[in-house]
């Protein structure tokens, strides 16, 4: 491997220390001495379950997440989460407020850039056909 590495200063992915990449490489080839890479073993196996428990424990400790909160490991990127947030928040609100009419349910958004704009658009796509509203409280893009 080359000793000269490119550093990416763009948004999103960034450079990782070589030691981290080498550890990830080992896990992709032979995870926890199973003879299979982590992408090849069952998500129900004891090795993967132990791995996930360890990751959750680290997240709880490092971010001080209380036991009253769940940590979800989901697939997909940020755009996939836009719909999950809307659907879960609306479902929870409707569960706690069963007598509220759909037209009185409002999802408020602050749009600060392209991603929050996409989140608000996803809310409109999901909420409005059910009679609920999406409200952009402020679009700060015009002030920046």
mmCIF file of N, CA and C in Angstrom:
data_model
loop_
_atom_site.group_PDB
_atom_site.id
_atom_site.type_symbol
_atom_site.label_atom_id
_atom_site.label_comp_id
_atom_site.label_asym_id
_atom_site.label_seq_id
_atom_site.Cartn_x
_atom_site.Cartn_y
_atom_site.Cartn_z
ATOM 1 N N UNK A 1 0.844 -1.180 0.000
ATOM 2 C CA UNK A 1 0.000 0.000 0.000
ATOM 3 C C UNK A 1 0.891 1.246 0.000
ATOM 4 N N UNK A 2 0.492 2.258 -0.708
ATOM 5 C CA UNK A 2 1.249 3.493 -0.819
ATOM 6 C C UNK A 2 1.318 4.200 0.535
ATOM 7 N N UNK A 3 2.447 4.847 0.800
ATOM 8 C CA UNK A 3 2.572 5.608 2.047
ATOM 9 C C UNK A 3 2.004 7.005 1.896
ATOM 10 N N UNK A 4 1.743 7.415 0.676
ATOM 11 C CA UNK A 4 1.146 8.728 0.422
ATOM 12 C C UNK A 4 -0.358 8.563 0.295
ATOM 13 N N UNK A 5 -1.091 9.238 1.162
ATOM 14 C CA UNK A 5 -2.550 9.086 1.152
ATOM 15 C C UNK A 5 -3.214 10.401 0.788
ATOM 16 N N UNK A 6 -4.303 10.335 0.072
ATOM 17 C CA UNK A 6 -5.079 11.503 -0.299
ATOM 18 C C UNK A 6 -5.996 11.854 0.862
ATOM 19 N N UNK A 7 -6.149 13.130 1.151
ATOM 20 C CA UNK A 7 -7.052 13.588 2.200
ATOM 21 C C UNK A 7 -8.245 14.242 1.530
ATOM 22 N N UNK A 8 -9.440 13.787 1.873
ATOM 23 C CA UNK A 8 -10.676 14.311 1.301
ATOM 24 C C UNK A 8 -11.257 15.348 2.249
ATOM 25 N N UNK A 9 -11.345 16.596 1.806
ATOM 26 C CA UNK A 9 -11.909 17.656 2.631
ATOM 27 C C UNK A 9 -13.361 17.944 2.265
ATOM 28 N N UNK A 10 -13.963 17.105 1.427
ATOM 29 C CA UNK A 10 -15.348 17.299 1.033
ATOM 30 C C UNK A 10 -16.310 16.865 2.126
ATOM 31 N N UNK A 11 -17.543 17.297 1.982
ATOM 32 C CA UNK A 11 -18.580 16.890 2.938
ATOM 33 C C UNK A 11 -18.844 15.400 2.796
ATOM 34 N N UNK A 12 -19.169 14.758 3.890
ATOM 35 C CA UNK A 12 -19.488 13.334 3.860
ATOM 36 C C UNK A 12 -18.314 12.498 4.291
ATOM 37 N N UNK A 13 -17.815 11.636 3.419
ATOM 38 C CA UNK A 13 -16.732 10.737 3.821
ATOM 39 C C UNK A 13 -15.441 11.511 4.094
ATOM 40 N N UNK A 14 -14.613 10.944 4.954
ATOM 41 C CA UNK A 14 -13.330 11.579 5.225
ATOM 42 C C UNK A 14 -12.261 10.510 5.381
ATOM 43 N N UNK A 15 -11.023 10.939 5.477
ATOM 44 C CA UNK A 15 -9.906 10.014 5.623
ATOM 45 C C UNK A 15 -9.959 9.336 6.983
ATOM 46 N N UNK A 16 -9.573 8.078 7.019
ATOM 47 C CA UNK A 16 -9.483 7.317 8.259
ATOM 48 C C UNK A 16 -8.034 6.933 8.483
ATOM 49 N N UNK A 17 -7.631 6.782 9.749
ATOM 50 C CA UNK A 17 -6.267 6.319 10.007
ATOM 51 C C UNK A 17 -6.044 4.941 9.385
ATOM 52 N N UNK A 18 -4.840 4.707 8.908
ATOM 53 C CA UNK A 18 -4.513 3.444 8.271
ATOM 54 C C UNK A 18 -4.790 2.260 9.193
ATOM 55 N N UNK A 19 -4.540 2.407 10.496
ATOM 56 C CA UNK A 19 -4.785 1.311 11.444
ATOM 57 C C UNK A 19 -6.267 0.928 11.486
ATOM 58 N N UNK A 20 -7.147 1.905 11.339
ATOM 59 C CA UNK A 20 -8.592 1.641 11.322
ATOM 60 C C UNK A 20 -8.958 0.884 10.051
ATOM 61 N N UNK A 21 -8.415 1.310 8.926
ATOM 62 C CA UNK A 21 -8.696 0.635 7.662
ATOM 63 C C UNK A 21 -8.183 -0.802 7.661
ATOM 64 N N UNK A 22 -7.017 -1.021 8.247
ATOM 65 C CA UNK A 22 -6.460 -2.376 8.315
ATOM 66 C C UNK A 22 -7.312 -3.277 9.216
ATOM 67 N N UNK A 23 -7.822 -2.729 10.318
ATOM 68 C CA UNK A 23 -8.697 -3.508 11.204
ATOM 69 C C UNK A 23 -10.004 -3.835 10.474
ATOM 70 N N UNK A 24 -10.548 -2.879 9.739
ATOM 71 C CA UNK A 24 -11.767 -3.121 8.958
ATOM 72 C C UNK A 24 -11.508 -4.178 7.890
ATOM 73 N N UNK A 25 -10.356 -4.109 7.255
ATOM 74 C CA UNK A 25 -9.992 -5.096 6.237
ATOM 75 C C UNK A 25 -9.985 -6.495 6.831
ATOM 76 N N UNK A 26 -9.416 -6.641 8.009
ATOM 77 C CA UNK A 26 -9.365 -7.951 8.660
ATOM 78 C C UNK A 26 -10.777 -8.463 8.935
ATOM 79 N N UNK A 27 -11.663 -7.560 9.403
ATOM 80 C CA UNK A 27 -13.051 -7.955 9.674
ATOM 81 C C UNK A 27 -13.807 -8.351 8.423
ATOM 82 N N UNK A 28 -13.440 -7.759 7.301
ATOM 83 C CA UNK A 28 -14.091 -8.119 6.042
ATOM 84 C C UNK A 28 -13.627 -9.469 5.522
ATOM 85 N N UNK A 29 -12.422 -9.870 5.919
ATOM 86 C CA UNK A 29 -11.876 -11.146 5.454
ATOM 87 C C UNK A 29 -12.139 -12.292 6.429
ATOM 88 N N UNK A 30 -11.981 -12.029 7.731
ATOM 89 C CA UNK A 30 -12.115 -13.086 8.730
ATOM 90 C C UNK A 30 -12.578 -12.450 10.037
ATOM 91 N N UNK A 31 -13.875 -12.258 10.168
ATOM 92 C CA UNK A 31 -14.431 -11.587 11.341
ATOM 93 C C UNK A 31 -14.402 -12.502 12.560
ATOM 94 N N UNK A 32 -13.770 -12.040 13.608
ATOM 95 C CA UNK A 32 -13.756 -12.731 14.899
ATOM 96 C C UNK A 32 -13.339 -14.200 14.771
ATOM 97 N N UNK A 33 -12.401 -14.464 13.876
ATOM 98 C CA UNK A 33 -11.883 -15.821 13.630
ATOM 99 C C UNK A 33 -12.975 -16.827 13.238
ATOM 100 N N UNK A 34 -13.981 -16.351 12.515
ATOM 101 C CA UNK A 34 -15.050 -17.246 12.047
ATOM 102 C C UNK A 34 -14.695 -17.900 10.714
ATOM 103 N N UNK A 35 -13.688 -17.361 10.026
ATOM 104 C CA UNK A 35 -13.356 -17.853 8.698
ATOM 105 C C UNK A 35 -14.199 -17.177 7.626
ATOM 106 N N UNK A 36 -15.081 -16.254 8.043
ATOM 107 C CA UNK A 36 -15.931 -15.500 7.105
ATOM 108 C C UNK A 36 -15.833 -14.020 7.450
ATOM 109 N N UNK A 37 -16.073 -13.199 6.446
ATOM 110 C CA UNK A 37 -16.101 -11.763 6.680
ATOM 111 C C UNK A 37 -17.407 -11.358 7.345
ATOM 112 N N UNK A 38 -17.408 -10.189 7.973
ATOM 113 C CA UNK A 38 -18.596 -9.728 8.684
ATOM 114 C C UNK A 38 -19.795 -9.569 7.748
ATOM 115 N N UNK A 39 -19.538 -9.284 6.483
ATOM 116 C CA UNK A 39 -20.623 -9.146 5.515
ATOM 117 C C UNK A 39 -21.174 -10.500 5.071
ATOM 118 N N UNK A 40 -20.515 -11.575 5.481
ATOM 119 C CA UNK A 40 -20.904 -12.917 5.049
ATOM 120 C C UNK A 40 -21.601 -13.733 6.134
ATOM 121 N N UNK A 41 -21.459 -13.322 7.393
ATOM 122 C CA UNK A 41 -22.040 -14.128 8.467
ATOM 123 C C UNK A 41 -23.477 -13.712 8.751
ATOM 124 N N UNK A 42 -24.215 -14.589 9.367
ATOM 125 C CA UNK A 42 -25.618 -14.322 9.686
ATOM 126 C C UNK A 42 -25.744 -13.201 10.710
ATOM 127 N N UNK A 43 -26.729 -12.348 10.494
ATOM 128 C CA UNK A 43 -26.987 -11.290 11.470
ATOM 129 C C UNK A 43 -27.584 -11.860 12.753
ATOM 130 N N UNK A 44 -27.895 -13.165 12.746
ATOM 131 C CA UNK A 44 -28.426 -13.824 13.940
ATOM 132 C C UNK A 44 -27.365 -14.651 14.671
ATOM 133 N N UNK A 45 -26.168 -14.712 14.120
ATOM 134 C CA UNK A 45 -25.110 -15.520 14.740
ATOM 135 C C UNK A 45 -24.673 -14.901 16.066
ATOM 136 N N UNK A 46 -24.119 -15.744 16.946
ATOM 137 C CA UNK A 46 -23.688 -15.239 18.255
ATOM 138 C C UNK A 46 -22.537 -14.244 18.093
ATOM 139 N N UNK A 47 -21.672 -14.453 17.103
ATOM 140 C CA UNK A 47 -20.556 -13.527 16.887
ATOM 141 C C UNK A 47 -21.063 -12.137 16.506
ATOM 142 N N UNK A 48 -22.033 -12.101 15.592
ATOM 143 C CA UNK A 48 -22.553 -10.803 15.169
ATOM 144 C C UNK A 48 -23.381 -10.162 16.277
ATOM 145 N N UNK A 49 -24.167 -10.978 16.993
ATOM 146 C CA UNK A 49 -24.976 -10.455 18.097
ATOM 147 C C UNK A 49 -24.075 -9.864 19.180
ATOM 148 N N UNK A 50 -22.969 -10.554 19.490
ATOM 149 C CA UNK A 50 -22.010 -10.027 20.471
ATOM 150 C C UNK A 50 -21.378 -8.731 19.985
ATOM 151 N N UNK A 51 -21.048 -8.700 18.694
ATOM 152 C CA UNK A 51 -20.475 -7.497 18.090
ATOM 153 C C UNK A 51 -21.437 -6.321 18.220
ATOM 154 N N UNK A 52 -22.698 -6.545 17.875
ATOM 155 C CA UNK A 52 -23.702 -5.488 17.945
ATOM 156 C C UNK A 52 -23.905 -5.008 19.383
ATOM 157 N N UNK A 53 -23.927 -5.938 20.336
ATOM 158 C CA UNK A 53 -24.064 -5.561 21.752
ATOM 159 C C UNK A 53 -22.888 -4.698 22.195
ATOM 160 N N UNK A 54 -21.691 -5.056 21.730
ATOM 161 C CA UNK A 54 -20.497 -4.285 22.067
ATOM 162 C C UNK A 54 -20.581 -2.873 21.485
ATOM 163 N N UNK A 55 -21.028 -2.773 20.243
ATOM 164 C CA UNK A 55 -21.172 -1.464 19.590
ATOM 165 C C UNK A 55 -22.196 -0.618 20.344
ATOM 166 N N UNK A 56 -23.332 -1.222 20.683
ATOM 167 C CA UNK A 56 -24.370 -0.484 21.417
ATOM 168 C C UNK A 56 -23.838 -0.011 22.760
ATOM 169 N N UNK A 57 -23.114 -0.849 23.453
ATOM 170 C CA UNK A 57 -22.539 -0.489 24.743
ATOM 171 C C UNK A 57 -21.573 0.692 24.604
ATOM 172 N N UNK A 58 -20.748 0.653 23.558
ATOM 173 C CA UNK A 58 -19.819 1.760 23.304
ATOM 174 C C UNK A 58 -20.560 3.057 23.004
ATOM 175 N N UNK A 59 -21.622 2.981 22.210
ATOM 176 C CA UNK A 59 -22.403 4.178 21.880
ATOM 177 C C UNK A 59 -23.037 4.747 23.147
ATOM 178 N N UNK A 60 -23.626 3.879 23.963
ATOM 179 C CA UNK A 60 -24.240 4.334 25.218
ATOM 180 C C UNK A 60 -23.225 5.035 26.114
ATOM 181 N N UNK A 61 -22.035 4.442 26.239
ATOM 182 C CA UNK A 61 -21.005 5.015 27.102
ATOM 183 C C UNK A 61 -20.466 6.334 26.543
ATOM 184 N N UNK A 62 -20.145 6.363 25.251
ATOM 185 C CA UNK A 62 -19.514 7.541 24.677
ATOM 186 C C UNK A 62 -20.480 8.713 24.508
ATOM 187 N N UNK A 63 -21.752 8.413 24.240
ATOM 188 C CA UNK A 63 -22.729 9.486 24.026
ATOM 189 C C UNK A 63 -23.680 9.664 25.210
ATOM 190 N N UNK A 64 -23.419 8.892 26.288
ATOM 191 C CA UNK A 64 -24.228 8.980 27.497
ATOM 192 C C UNK A 64 -25.716 8.764 27.199
ATOM 193 N N UNK A 65 -26.018 7.715 26.445
ATOM 194 C CA UNK A 65 -27.396 7.385 26.083
ATOM 195 C C UNK A 65 -28.014 6.586 27.236
ATOM 196 N N UNK A 66 -29.096 7.085 27.825
ATOM 197 C CA UNK A 66 -29.692 6.381 28.963
ATOM 198 C C UNK A 66 -30.399 5.094 28.543
ATOM 199 N N UNK A 67 -30.601 4.212 29.500
ATOM 200 C CA UNK A 67 -31.255 2.926 29.218
ATOM 201 C C UNK A 67 -32.722 3.102 28.837
ATOM 202 N N UNK A 68 -33.275 4.286 29.062
ATOM 203 C CA UNK A 68 -34.660 4.562 28.668
ATOM 204 C C UNK A 68 -34.803 4.777 27.166
ATOM 205 N N UNK A 69 -33.674 4.880 26.466
ATOM 206 C CA UNK A 69 -33.680 5.125 25.028
ATOM 207 C C UNK A 69 -33.166 3.899 24.286
ATOM 208 N N UNK A 70 -33.740 3.657 23.116
ATOM 209 C CA UNK A 70 -33.289 2.569 22.258
ATOM 210 C C UNK A 70 -32.295 3.105 21.240
ATOM 211 N N UNK A 71 -31.360 2.275 20.870
ATOM 212 C CA UNK A 71 -30.423 2.613 19.802
ATOM 213 C C UNK A 71 -30.798 1.724 18.626
ATOM 214 N N UNK A 72 -31.108 2.348 17.515
ATOM 215 C CA UNK A 72 -31.532 1.611 16.332
ATOM 216 C C UNK A 72 -30.396 1.546 15.321
ATOM 217 N N UNK A 73 -30.170 0.367 14.796
ATOM 218 C CA UNK A 73 -29.217 0.182 13.712
ATOM 219 C C UNK A 73 -30.039 -0.087 12.459
ATOM 220 N N UNK A 74 -30.087 0.887 11.576
ATOM 221 C CA UNK A 74 -30.910 0.752 10.383
ATOM 222 C C UNK A 74 -30.050 0.875 9.136
ATOM 223 N N UNK A 75 -30.526 0.289 8.070
ATOM 224 C CA UNK A 75 -29.812 0.405 6.813
ATOM 225 C C UNK A 75 -30.313 1.628 6.064
ATOM 226 N N UNK A 76 -29.575 2.010 5.098
ATOM 227 C CA UNK A 76 -29.969 3.150 4.276
ATOM 228 C C UNK A 76 -29.278 4.413 4.737
ATOM 229 N N UNK A 77 -29.303 5.401 3.903
ATOM 230 C CA UNK A 77 -28.678 6.674 4.224
ATOM 231 C C UNK A 77 -29.666 7.653 4.817
ATOM 232 N N UNK A 78 -29.245 8.882 4.864
ATOM 233 C CA UNK A 78 -30.065 9.928 5.458
ATOM 234 C C UNK A 78 -31.419 10.084 4.798
ATOM 235 N N UNK A 79 -31.471 9.984 3.476
ATOM 236 C CA UNK A 79 -32.758 10.172 2.800
ATOM 237 C C UNK A 79 -33.742 9.066 3.172
ATOM 238 N N UNK A 80 -33.237 7.880 3.420
ATOM 239 C CA UNK A 80 -34.118 6.797 3.851
ATOM 240 C C UNK A 80 -34.696 7.050 5.225
ATOM 241 N N UNK A 81 -33.972 7.803 6.034
ATOM 242 C CA UNK A 81 -34.449 8.108 7.380
ATOM 243 C C UNK A 81 -35.500 9.220 7.389
ATOM 244 N N UNK A 82 -35.540 10.033 6.352
ATOM 245 C CA UNK A 82 -36.533 11.111 6.320
ATOM 246 C C UNK A 82 -37.941 10.555 6.454
ATOM 247 N N UNK A 83 -38.248 9.487 5.719
ATOM 248 C CA UNK A 83 -39.587 8.900 5.798
ATOM 249 C C UNK A 83 -39.793 8.187 7.125
ATOM 250 N N UNK A 84 -38.763 7.535 7.647
ATOM 251 C CA UNK A 84 -38.894 6.841 8.932
ATOM 252 C C UNK A 84 -39.217 7.821 10.048
ATOM 253 N N UNK A 85 -38.575 8.966 10.043
ATOM 254 C CA UNK A 85 -38.835 9.971 11.074
ATOM 255 C C UNK A 85 -40.281 10.449 10.995
ATOM 256 N N UNK A 86 -40.719 10.808 9.802
ATOM 257 C CA UNK A 86 -42.093 11.296 9.630
ATOM 258 C C UNK A 86 -43.098 10.241 10.077
ATOM 259 N N UNK A 87 -42.949 9.038 9.577
ATOM 260 C CA UNK A 87 -43.918 7.989 9.892
ATOM 261 C C UNK A 87 -43.929 7.649 11.381
ATOM 262 N N UNK A 88 -42.775 7.575 12.000
ATOM 263 C CA UNK A 88 -42.714 7.261 13.424
ATOM 264 C C UNK A 88 -43.234 8.390 14.297
ATOM 265 N N UNK A 89 -42.898 9.623 13.970
ATOM 266 C CA UNK A 89 -43.376 10.755 14.764
ATOM 267 C C UNK A 89 -44.896 10.904 14.646
ATOM 268 N N UNK A 90 -45.418 10.764 13.451
ATOM 269 C CA UNK A 90 -46.868 10.863 13.272
ATOM 270 C C UNK A 90 -47.571 9.718 13.989
ATOM 271 N N UNK A 91 -47.042 8.500 13.841
ATOM 272 C CA UNK A 91 -47.660 7.349 14.501
ATOM 273 C C UNK A 91 -47.677 7.537 16.009
ATOM 274 N N UNK A 92 -46.575 8.000 16.580
ATOM 275 C CA UNK A 92 -46.501 8.211 18.030
ATOM 276 C C UNK A 92 -47.464 9.312 18.461
ATOM 277 N N UNK A 93 -47.506 10.403 17.710
ATOM 278 C CA UNK A 93 -48.403 11.512 18.047
ATOM 279 C C UNK A 93 -49.859 11.056 18.003
ATOM 280 N N UNK A 94 -50.207 10.324 16.955
ATOM 281 C CA UNK A 94 -51.592 9.834 16.826
ATOM 282 C C UNK A 94 -51.938 8.828 17.926
ATOM 283 N N UNK A 95 -50.973 8.034 18.343
ATOM 284 C CA UNK A 95 -51.183 7.082 19.422
ATOM 285 C C UNK A 95 -51.469 7.812 20.737
ATOM 286 N N UNK A 96 -50.708 8.865 20.993
ATOM 287 C CA UNK A 96 -50.891 9.624 22.237
ATOM 288 C C UNK A 96 -52.071 10.585 22.182
ATOM 289 N N UNK A 97 -52.515 10.927 20.982
ATOM 290 C CA UNK A 97 -53.618 11.883 20.800
ATOM 291 C C UNK A 97 -54.631 11.323 19.807
ATOM 292 N N UNK A 98 -55.333 10.251 20.178
ATOM 293 C CA UNK A 98 -56.209 9.570 19.211
ATOM 294 C C UNK A 98 -57.391 10.398 18.722
ATOM 295 N N UNK A 99 -57.766 11.431 19.477
ATOM 296 C CA UNK A 99 -58.938 12.231 19.095
ATOM 297 C C UNK A 99 -58.608 13.408 18.182
ATOM 298 N N UNK A 100 -57.336 13.634 17.914
ATOM 299 C CA UNK A 100 -56.936 14.748 17.055
ATOM 300 C C UNK A 100 -57.277 14.419 15.610
ATOM 301 N N UNK A 101 -57.912 15.373 14.938
ATOM 302 C CA UNK A 101 -58.256 15.181 13.527
ATOM 303 C C UNK A 101 -56.982 15.265 12.677
ATOM 304 N N UNK A 102 -56.931 14.495 11.586
ATOM 305 C CA UNK A 102 -55.728 14.530 10.731
ATOM 306 C C UNK A 102 -55.340 15.945 10.300
ATOM 307 N N UNK A 103 -56.322 16.776 9.986
ATOM 308 C CA UNK A 103 -55.997 18.132 9.516
ATOM 309 C C UNK A 103 -55.364 19.009 10.603
ATOM 310 N N UNK A 104 -55.433 18.570 11.864
ATOM 311 C CA UNK A 104 -54.814 19.311 12.962
ATOM 312 C C UNK A 104 -53.409 18.800 13.298
ATOM 313 N N UNK A 105 -52.942 17.790 12.578
ATOM 314 C CA UNK A 105 -51.581 17.272 12.772
ATOM 315 C C UNK A 105 -50.658 18.018 11.814
ATOM 316 N N UNK A 106 -49.620 18.634 12.394
ATOM 317 C CA UNK A 106 -48.695 19.433 11.597
ATOM 318 C C UNK A 106 -47.263 18.997 11.884
ATOM 319 N N UNK A 107 -46.501 18.794 10.829
ATOM 320 C CA UNK A 107 -45.071 18.502 10.947
ATOM 321 C C UNK A 107 -44.326 19.791 10.606
ATOM 322 N N UNK A 108 -43.635 20.370 11.581
ATOM 323 C CA UNK A 108 -42.905 21.619 11.371
ATOM 324 C C UNK A 108 -41.459 21.346 11.006
ATOM 325 N N UNK A 109 -40.936 22.093 10.049
ATOM 326 C CA UNK A 109 -39.554 21.952 9.602
ATOM 327 C C UNK A 109 -38.879 23.311 9.536
ATOM 328 N N UNK A 110 -37.602 23.327 9.853
ATOM 329 C CA UNK A 110 -36.740 24.478 9.608
ATOM 330 C C UNK A 110 -35.815 24.051 8.471
ATOM 331 N N UNK A 111 -35.907 24.736 7.356
ATOM 332 C CA UNK A 111 -35.094 24.398 6.191
ATOM 333 C C UNK A 111 -33.833 25.251 6.225
ATOM 334 N N UNK A 112 -32.689 24.567 6.304
ATOM 335 C CA UNK A 112 -31.406 25.263 6.366
ATOM 336 C C UNK A 112 -30.550 25.003 5.138
ATOM 337 N N UNK A 113 -30.940 23.998 4.350
ATOM 338 C CA UNK A 113 -30.160 23.650 3.164
ATOM 339 C C UNK A 113 -30.858 22.568 2.376
ATOM 340 N N UNK A 114 -30.115 21.936 1.490
ATOM 341 C CA UNK A 114 -30.725 20.966 0.573
ATOM 342 C C UNK A 114 -31.260 19.731 1.294
ATOM 343 N N UNK A 115 -30.583 19.264 2.377
ATOM 344 C CA UNK A 115 -31.029 18.047 3.046
ATOM 345 C C UNK A 115 -32.303 18.281 3.858
ATOM 346 N N UNK A 116 -32.366 19.376 4.567
ATOM 347 C CA UNK A 116 -33.594 19.642 5.326
ATOM 348 C C UNK A 116 -34.752 19.957 4.375
ATOM 349 N N UNK A 117 -34.444 20.512 3.214
ATOM 350 C CA UNK A 117 -35.488 20.722 2.201
ATOM 351 C C UNK A 117 -36.041 19.374 1.731
ATOM 352 N N UNK A 118 -35.147 18.400 1.517
ATOM 353 C CA UNK A 118 -35.582 17.059 1.107
ATOM 354 C C UNK A 118 -36.409 16.391 2.209
ATOM 355 N N UNK A 119 -36.034 16.615 3.464
ATOM 356 C CA UNK A 119 -36.787 16.043 4.584
ATOM 357 C C UNK A 119 -38.199 16.611 4.618
ATOM 358 N N UNK A 120 -38.337 17.907 4.425
ATOM 359 C CA UNK A 120 -39.665 18.536 4.409
ATOM 360 C C UNK A 120 -40.486 18.031 3.222
ATOM 361 N N UNK A 121 -39.850 17.858 2.081
ATOM 362 C CA UNK A 121 -40.553 17.330 0.906
ATOM 363 C C UNK A 121 -41.060 15.910 1.168
ATOM 364 N N UNK A 122 -40.259 15.103 1.853
ATOM 365 C CA UNK A 122 -40.679 13.741 2.176
ATOM 366 C C UNK A 122 -41.857 13.764 3.143
ATOM 367 N N UNK A 123 -41.845 14.695 4.061
ATOM 368 C CA UNK A 123 -42.965 14.839 4.985
ATOM 369 C C UNK A 123 -44.243 15.193 4.212
ATOM 370 N N UNK A 124 -44.130 16.112 3.277
ATOM 371 C CA UNK A 124 -45.297 16.464 2.446
ATOM 372 C C UNK A 124 -45.821 15.246 1.697
ATOM 373 N N UNK A 125 -44.897 14.484 1.130
ATOM 374 C CA UNK A 125 -45.277 13.303 0.345
ATOM 375 C C UNK A 125 -46.041 12.289 1.188
ATOM 376 N N UNK A 126 -45.651 12.120 2.434
ATOM 377 C CA UNK A 126 -46.266 11.100 3.283
ATOM 378 C C UNK A 126 -47.456 11.613 4.090
ATOM 379 N N UNK A 127 -47.361 12.825 4.585
ATOM 380 C CA UNK A 127 -48.391 13.339 5.493
ATOM 381 C C UNK A 127 -49.613 13.891 4.762
ATOM 382 N N UNK A 128 -49.386 14.607 3.694
ATOM 383 C CA UNK A 128 -50.501 15.306 3.050
ATOM 384 C C UNK A 128 -51.569 14.383 2.460
ATOM 385 N N UNK A 129 -51.222 13.242 1.852
ATOM 386 C CA UNK A 129 -52.284 12.354 1.369
ATOM 387 C C UNK A 129 -53.176 11.821 2.497
ATOM 388 N N UNK A 130 -52.646 11.814 3.731
ATOM 389 C CA UNK A 130 -53.430 11.355 4.889
ATOM 390 C C UNK A 130 -54.151 12.507 5.561
ATOM 391 N N UNK A 131 -54.111 13.693 4.947
ATOM 392 C CA UNK A 131 -54.830 14.838 5.477
ATOM 393 C C UNK A 131 -54.048 15.652 6.495
ATOM 394 N N UNK A 132 -52.791 15.303 6.735
ATOM 395 C CA UNK A 132 -51.961 16.045 7.678
ATOM 396 C C UNK A 132 -51.130 17.073 6.923
ATOM 397 N N UNK A 133 -50.613 18.048 7.669
ATOM 398 C CA UNK A 133 -49.907 19.146 7.016
ATOM 399 C C UNK A 133 -48.413 19.132 7.330
ATOM 400 N N UNK A 134 -47.642 19.691 6.422
ATOM 401 C CA UNK A 134 -46.226 19.947 6.634
ATOM 402 C C UNK A 134 -46.028 21.441 6.530
ATOM 403 N N UNK A 135 -45.378 22.014 7.537
ATOM 404 C CA UNK A 135 -45.191 23.449 7.607
ATOM 405 C C UNK A 135 -43.703 23.762 7.673
ATOM 406 N N UNK A 136 -43.212 24.570 6.741
ATOM 407 C CA UNK A 136 -41.843 25.057 6.827
ATOM 408 C C UNK A 136 -41.900 26.336 7.660
ATOM 409 N N UNK A 137 -41.432 26.236 8.900
ATOM 410 C CA UNK A 137 -41.485 27.363 9.833
ATOM 411 C C UNK A 137 -40.632 28.500 9.329
ATOM 412 N N UNK A 138 -39.434 28.153 8.883
ATOM 413 C CA UNK A 138 -38.543 29.163 8.298
ATOM 414 C C UNK A 138 -37.648 28.465 7.296
ATOM 415 N N UNK A 139 -37.365 29.174 6.221
ATOM 416 C CA UNK A 139 -36.407 28.707 5.232
ATOM 417 C C UNK A 139 -35.213 29.657 5.316
ATOM 418 N N UNK A 140 -34.203 29.248 6.070
ATOM 419 C CA UNK A 140 -33.075 30.145 6.319
ATOM 420 C C UNK A 140 -32.117 30.250 5.144
ATOM 421 N N UNK A 141 -32.355 29.476 4.085
ATOM 422 C CA UNK A 141 -31.455 29.530 2.936
ATOM 423 C C UNK A 141 -31.433 30.912 2.312
ATOM 424 N N UNK A 142 -32.547 31.634 2.395
ATOM 425 C CA UNK A 142 -32.569 32.951 1.774
ATOM 426 C C UNK A 142 -31.832 34.004 2.605
ATOM 427 N N UNK A 143 -31.440 33.643 3.844
ATOM 428 C CA UNK A 143 -30.715 34.570 4.704
ATOM 429 C C UNK A 143 -29.229 34.267 4.781
ATOM 430 N N UNK A 144 -28.812 33.145 4.166
ATOM 431 C CA UNK A 144 -27.385 32.802 4.272
ATOM 432 C C UNK A 144 -26.657 33.059 2.981
#
